[in-house]
Amino acid sequence: MTPVLQEISMVKDYSQQSRPSLRWVFERPERIVAFGFGSGVIYPGPGTWGTVLGWALWLVLGQFMPLWLALTAGGVGFLVGCWVSQKVGDELGEPDHSGMNWDEAVAMWLVLCFTPASLWAQLCAFILFRFFDIVKPEPIRFLDRRFKGGFGVMLDDLLAALYVVIIMALLVRFEVF
């Protein structure tokens, strides 16, 4: 266990990963971002809460942006996510700690760039994204094992988002939405 983990308040969860406190998360800006503005300390399901964060940010900001700006924001979010995931993962001694959920937030934002505005379409995209993020079908699983560090943390969610965008495009094409 790293010295940082010994200093902060910890509790064991079902996955046997250590769980930083909300207080610890809000001590540094990179932790705040990596832990999805605190949503990563909500258990169970911090990844789901990160996805909810991405959807909420989209509803408040993204849906009012032109597509190019929303995609640019998603790209910046991805790059920032690579850096904060690497830094905080190193600090925790766990490269892909389950509480670090900025990757889910950014991926969901990007999915919603290509999803119809209806609640049902967005809910379908949410469910599909959680499915692909959890199951990690090939080649996502292969790339998740191959790429480590901050880039690897962000990449598997980006690929899950791509799967969802393709499925949503087909659903729109066949007039489901």
mmCIF file of C-alpha atoms in Angstrom:
data_model
loop_
_atom_site.group_PDB
_atom_site.id
_atom_site.type_symbol
_atom_site.label_atom_id
_atom_site.label_comp_id
_atom_site.label_asym_id
_atom_site.label_seq_id
_atom_site.Cartn_x
_atom_site.Cartn_y
_atom_site.Cartn_z
ATOM 1 C CA MET A 1 0.000 0.000 0.000
ATOM 2 C CA THR A 2 1.340 3.428 -0.900
ATOM 3 C CA PRO A 3 1.950 6.049 1.812
ATOM 4 C CA VAL A 4 -0.841 8.176 0.348
ATOM 5 C CA LEU A 5 -3.370 5.394 0.897
ATOM 6 C CA GLN A 6 -2.225 4.998 4.492
ATOM 7 C CA GLU A 7 -2.847 8.703 5.152
ATOM 8 C CA ILE A 8 -6.392 8.930 3.852
ATOM 9 C CA SER A 9 -9.611 7.545 5.240
ATOM 10 C CA MET A 10 -10.265 4.173 3.633
ATOM 11 C CA VAL A 11 -13.062 1.637 3.577
ATOM 12 C CA LYS A 12 -13.110 -1.698 1.763
ATOM 13 C CA ASP A 13 -15.805 -2.159 -0.842
ATOM 14 C CA TYR A 14 -17.082 -5.275 -2.583
ATOM 15 C CA SER A 15 -14.222 -5.206 -5.078
ATOM 16 C CA GLN A 16 -11.578 -5.049 -2.335
ATOM 17 C CA GLN A 17 -10.291 -1.746 -3.692
ATOM 18 C CA SER A 18 -9.477 0.975 -1.223
ATOM 19 C CA ARG A 19 -11.886 3.864 -1.307
ATOM 20 C CA PRO A 20 -10.678 7.436 -0.857
ATOM 21 C CA SER A 21 -12.863 9.796 1.130
ATOM 22 C CA LEU A 22 -14.662 12.750 -0.429
ATOM 23 C CA ARG A 23 -12.457 15.018 1.667
ATOM 24 C CA TRP A 24 -9.327 13.473 0.138
ATOM 25 C CA VAL A 25 -10.750 13.820 -3.384
ATOM 26 C CA PHE A 26 -11.440 17.539 -2.944
ATOM 27 C CA GLU A 27 -7.908 18.329 -1.715
ATOM 28 C CA ARG A 28 -6.449 18.495 -5.263
ATOM 29 C CA PRO A 29 -7.903 19.591 -8.627
ATOM 30 C CA GLU A 30 -6.706 16.495 -10.508
ATOM 31 C CA ARG A 31 -8.415 14.240 -7.962
ATOM 32 C CA ILE A 32 -11.641 16.234 -8.308
ATOM 33 C CA VAL A 33 -11.651 15.684 -12.065
ATOM 34 C CA ALA A 34 -10.490 12.044 -11.946
ATOM 35 C CA PHE A 35 -13.222 11.228 -9.409
ATOM 36 C CA GLY A 36 -15.905 12.967 -11.484
ATOM 37 C CA PHE A 37 -16.381 15.958 -9.164
ATOM 38 C CA GLY A 38 -16.927 13.577 -6.273
ATOM 39 C CA SER A 39 -19.291 11.159 -8.032
ATOM 40 C CA GLY A 40 -16.554 8.508 -7.969
ATOM 41 C CA VAL A 41 -16.887 8.074 -4.215
ATOM 42 C CA ILE A 42 -20.542 6.992 -4.544
ATOM 43 C CA TYR A 43 -20.853 3.217 -4.139
ATOM 44 C CA PRO A 44 -22.023 0.935 -5.507
ATOM 45 C CA GLY A 45 -21.438 1.718 -9.136
ATOM 46 C CA PRO A 46 -19.022 4.657 -9.370
ATOM 47 C CA GLY A 47 -18.755 4.044 -13.129
ATOM 48 C CA THR A 48 -22.499 4.398 -13.469
ATOM 49 C CA TRP A 49 -22.378 7.634 -11.463
ATOM 50 C CA GLY A 50 -19.648 8.909 -13.798
ATOM 51 C CA THR A 51 -21.910 8.119 -16.743
ATOM 52 C CA VAL A 52 -24.734 10.014 -15.023
ATOM 53 C CA LEU A 53 -22.317 12.939 -14.597
ATOM 54 C CA GLY A 54 -21.531 12.905 -18.320
ATOM 55 C CA TRP A 55 -25.242 12.902 -19.142
ATOM 56 C CA ALA A 56 -25.930 15.735 -16.677
ATOM 57 C CA LEU A 57 -23.087 17.839 -18.093
ATOM 58 C CA TRP A 58 -24.483 17.222 -21.571
ATOM 59 C CA LEU A 59 -27.970 18.334 -20.532
ATOM 60 C CA VAL A 60 -26.643 21.491 -18.870
ATOM 61 C CA LEU A 61 -23.977 22.447 -21.431
ATOM 62 C CA GLY A 62 -23.459 20.143 -24.386
ATOM 63 C CA GLN A 63 -26.876 20.140 -25.967
ATOM 64 C CA PHE A 64 -26.640 23.914 -26.411
ATOM 65 C CA MET A 65 -23.281 23.808 -28.226
ATOM 66 C CA PRO A 66 -22.681 23.443 -31.939
ATOM 67 C CA LEU A 67 -21.442 19.930 -32.726
ATOM 68 C CA TRP A 68 -17.875 21.059 -33.437
ATOM 69 C CA LEU A 69 -17.624 22.736 -30.026
ATOM 70 C CA ALA A 70 -19.164 19.763 -28.188
ATOM 71 C CA LEU A 71 -16.691 17.413 -29.911
ATOM 72 C CA THR A 72 -13.813 19.763 -29.095
ATOM 73 C CA ALA A 73 -14.906 19.826 -25.449
ATOM 74 C CA GLY A 74 -15.031 16.020 -25.502
ATOM 75 C CA GLY A 75 -11.537 15.868 -27.005
ATOM 76 C CA VAL A 76 -10.177 18.238 -24.376
ATOM 77 C CA GLY A 77 -11.960 16.170 -21.714
ATOM 78 C CA PHE A 78 -10.261 13.057 -23.103
ATOM 79 C CA LEU A 79 -6.790 14.629 -22.991
ATOM 80 C CA VAL A 80 -7.341 16.016 -19.494
ATOM 81 C CA GLY A 81 -8.635 12.579 -18.496
ATOM 82 C CA CYS A 82 -5.443 10.895 -19.719
ATOM 83 C CA TRP A 83 -3.373 13.210 -17.521
ATOM 84 C CA VAL A 84 -5.524 13.097 -14.352
ATOM 85 C CA SER A 85 -6.055 9.334 -14.601
ATOM 86 C CA GLN A 86 -2.314 8.771 -14.865
ATOM 87 C CA LYS A 87 -1.485 11.166 -12.019
ATOM 88 C CA VAL A 88 -4.171 10.016 -9.585
ATOM 89 C CA GLY A 89 -3.759 6.348 -10.517
ATOM 90 C CA ASP A 90 -0.042 6.620 -9.738
ATOM 91 C CA GLU A 91 -0.830 8.389 -6.483
ATOM 92 C CA LEU A 92 -3.250 5.646 -5.435
ATOM 93 C CA GLY A 93 -1.034 2.846 -6.690
ATOM 94 C CA GLU A 94 -4.034 1.574 -8.685
ATOM 95 C CA PRO A 95 -3.829 2.542 -12.377
ATOM 96 C CA ASP A 96 -7.573 2.119 -13.032
ATOM 97 C CA HIS A 97 -9.194 2.656 -9.638
ATOM 98 C CA SER A 98 -12.958 2.115 -9.888
ATOM 99 C CA GLY A 99 -13.649 5.520 -8.322
ATOM 100 C CA MET A 100 -11.830 7.333 -11.113
ATOM 101 C CA ASN A 101 -14.841 7.805 -13.356
ATOM 102 C CA TRP A 102 -13.995 10.827 -15.511
ATOM 103 C CA ASP A 103 -13.489 8.352 -18.377
ATOM 104 C CA GLU A 104 -17.167 7.377 -18.223
ATOM 105 C CA ALA A 105 -18.276 11.019 -18.070
ATOM 106 C CA VAL A 106 -16.265 11.987 -21.156
ATOM 107 C CA ALA A 107 -17.332 8.902 -23.111
ATOM 108 C CA MET A 108 -21.014 9.487 -22.342
ATOM 109 C CA TRP A 109 -20.656 13.133 -23.405
ATOM 110 C CA LEU A 110 -19.223 11.963 -26.737
ATOM 111 C CA VAL A 111 -22.001 9.388 -27.188
ATOM 112 C CA LEU A 112 -24.597 12.101 -26.655
ATOM 113 C CA CYS A 113 -23.002 14.237 -29.384
ATOM 114 C CA PHE A 114 -24.467 11.696 -31.828
ATOM 115 C CA THR A 115 -27.652 10.691 -29.996
ATOM 116 C CA PRO A 116 -31.104 12.127 -30.709
ATOM 117 C CA ALA A 117 -32.358 14.574 -28.093
ATOM 118 C CA SER A 118 -35.277 12.419 -26.925
ATOM 119 C CA LEU A 119 -35.198 11.029 -23.404
ATOM 120 C CA TRP A 120 -35.738 7.475 -24.689
ATOM 121 C CA ALA A 121 -32.852 7.671 -27.148
ATOM 122 C CA GLN A 122 -30.535 9.070 -24.481
ATOM 123 C CA LEU A 123 -31.642 6.448 -21.952
ATOM 124 C CA CYS A 124 -30.996 3.725 -24.536
ATOM 125 C CA ALA A 125 -27.529 5.192 -25.190
ATOM 126 C CA PHE A 126 -26.863 5.283 -21.435
ATOM 127 C CA ILE A 127 -27.813 1.615 -20.988
ATOM 128 C CA LEU A 128 -25.835 0.520 -24.046
ATOM 129 C CA PHE A 129 -22.777 2.443 -22.877
ATOM 130 C CA ARG A 130 -22.888 0.893 -19.405
ATOM 131 C CA PHE A 131 -23.249 -2.552 -21.013
ATOM 132 C CA PHE A 132 -20.222 -2.140 -23.298
ATOM 133 C CA ASP A 133 -18.156 -0.453 -20.587
ATOM 134 C CA ILE A 134 -18.780 -3.302 -18.145
ATOM 135 C CA VAL A 135 -18.651 -6.281 -20.539
ATOM 136 C CA LYS A 136 -15.759 -4.950 -22.650
ATOM 137 C CA PRO A 137 -16.263 -7.092 -25.761
ATOM 138 C CA GLU A 138 -13.304 -7.590 -28.094
ATOM 139 C CA PRO A 139 -11.341 -5.655 -29.201
ATOM 140 C CA ILE A 140 -12.062 -3.394 -26.211
ATOM 141 C CA ARG A 141 -10.900 -6.078 -23.771
ATOM 142 C CA PHE A 142 -7.687 -6.680 -25.724
ATOM 143 C CA LEU A 143 -6.875 -2.964 -25.885
ATOM 144 C CA ASP A 144 -7.784 -2.521 -22.207
ATOM 145 C CA ARG A 145 -5.116 -5.098 -21.340
ATOM 146 C CA ARG A 146 -2.628 -3.721 -23.881
ATOM 147 C CA PHE A 147 -2.702 0.001 -23.030
ATOM 148 C CA LYS A 148 -1.954 1.027 -19.482
ATOM 149 C CA GLY A 149 -1.802 4.315 -17.620
ATOM 150 C CA GLY A 150 -4.041 7.297 -18.198
ATOM 151 C CA PHE A 151 -4.404 6.673 -21.931
ATOM 152 C CA GLY A 152 -5.484 3.078 -21.330
ATOM 153 C CA VAL A 153 -8.010 4.169 -18.704
ATOM 154 C CA MET A 154 -9.611 6.561 -21.185
ATOM 155 C CA LEU A 155 -9.278 4.391 -24.314
ATOM 156 C CA ASP A 156 -11.554 1.494 -23.339
ATOM 157 C CA ASP A 157 -14.402 3.910 -22.587
ATOM 158 C CA LEU A 158 -13.839 5.748 -25.856
ATOM 159 C CA LEU A 159 -14.147 2.440 -27.724
ATOM 160 C CA ALA A 160 -17.288 1.501 -25.772
ATOM 161 C CA ALA A 161 -18.666 4.900 -26.805
ATOM 162 C CA LEU A 162 -17.852 4.133 -30.446
ATOM 163 C CA TYR A 163 -19.812 0.865 -30.230
ATOM 164 C CA VAL A 164 -22.793 2.772 -28.843
ATOM 165 C CA VAL A 165 -22.592 5.479 -31.517
ATOM 166 C CA ILE A 166 -22.654 2.804 -34.233
ATOM 167 C CA ILE A 167 -25.665 1.057 -32.683
ATOM 168 C CA MET A 168 -27.498 4.345 -32.140
ATOM 169 C CA ALA A 169 -26.849 5.315 -35.778
ATOM 170 C CA LEU A 170 -28.409 2.022 -36.875
ATOM 171 C CA LEU A 171 -31.398 2.558 -34.581
ATOM 172 C CA VAL A 172 -31.900 6.038 -36.032
ATOM 173 C CA ARG A 173 -31.462 4.694 -39.573
ATOM 174 C CA PHE A 174 -34.165 2.087 -38.968
ATOM 175 C CA GLU A 175 -36.378 4.759 -37.404
ATOM 176 C CA VAL A 176 -36.441 3.321 -33.896
ATOM 177 C CA PHE A 177 -35.736 6.864 -32.690
#
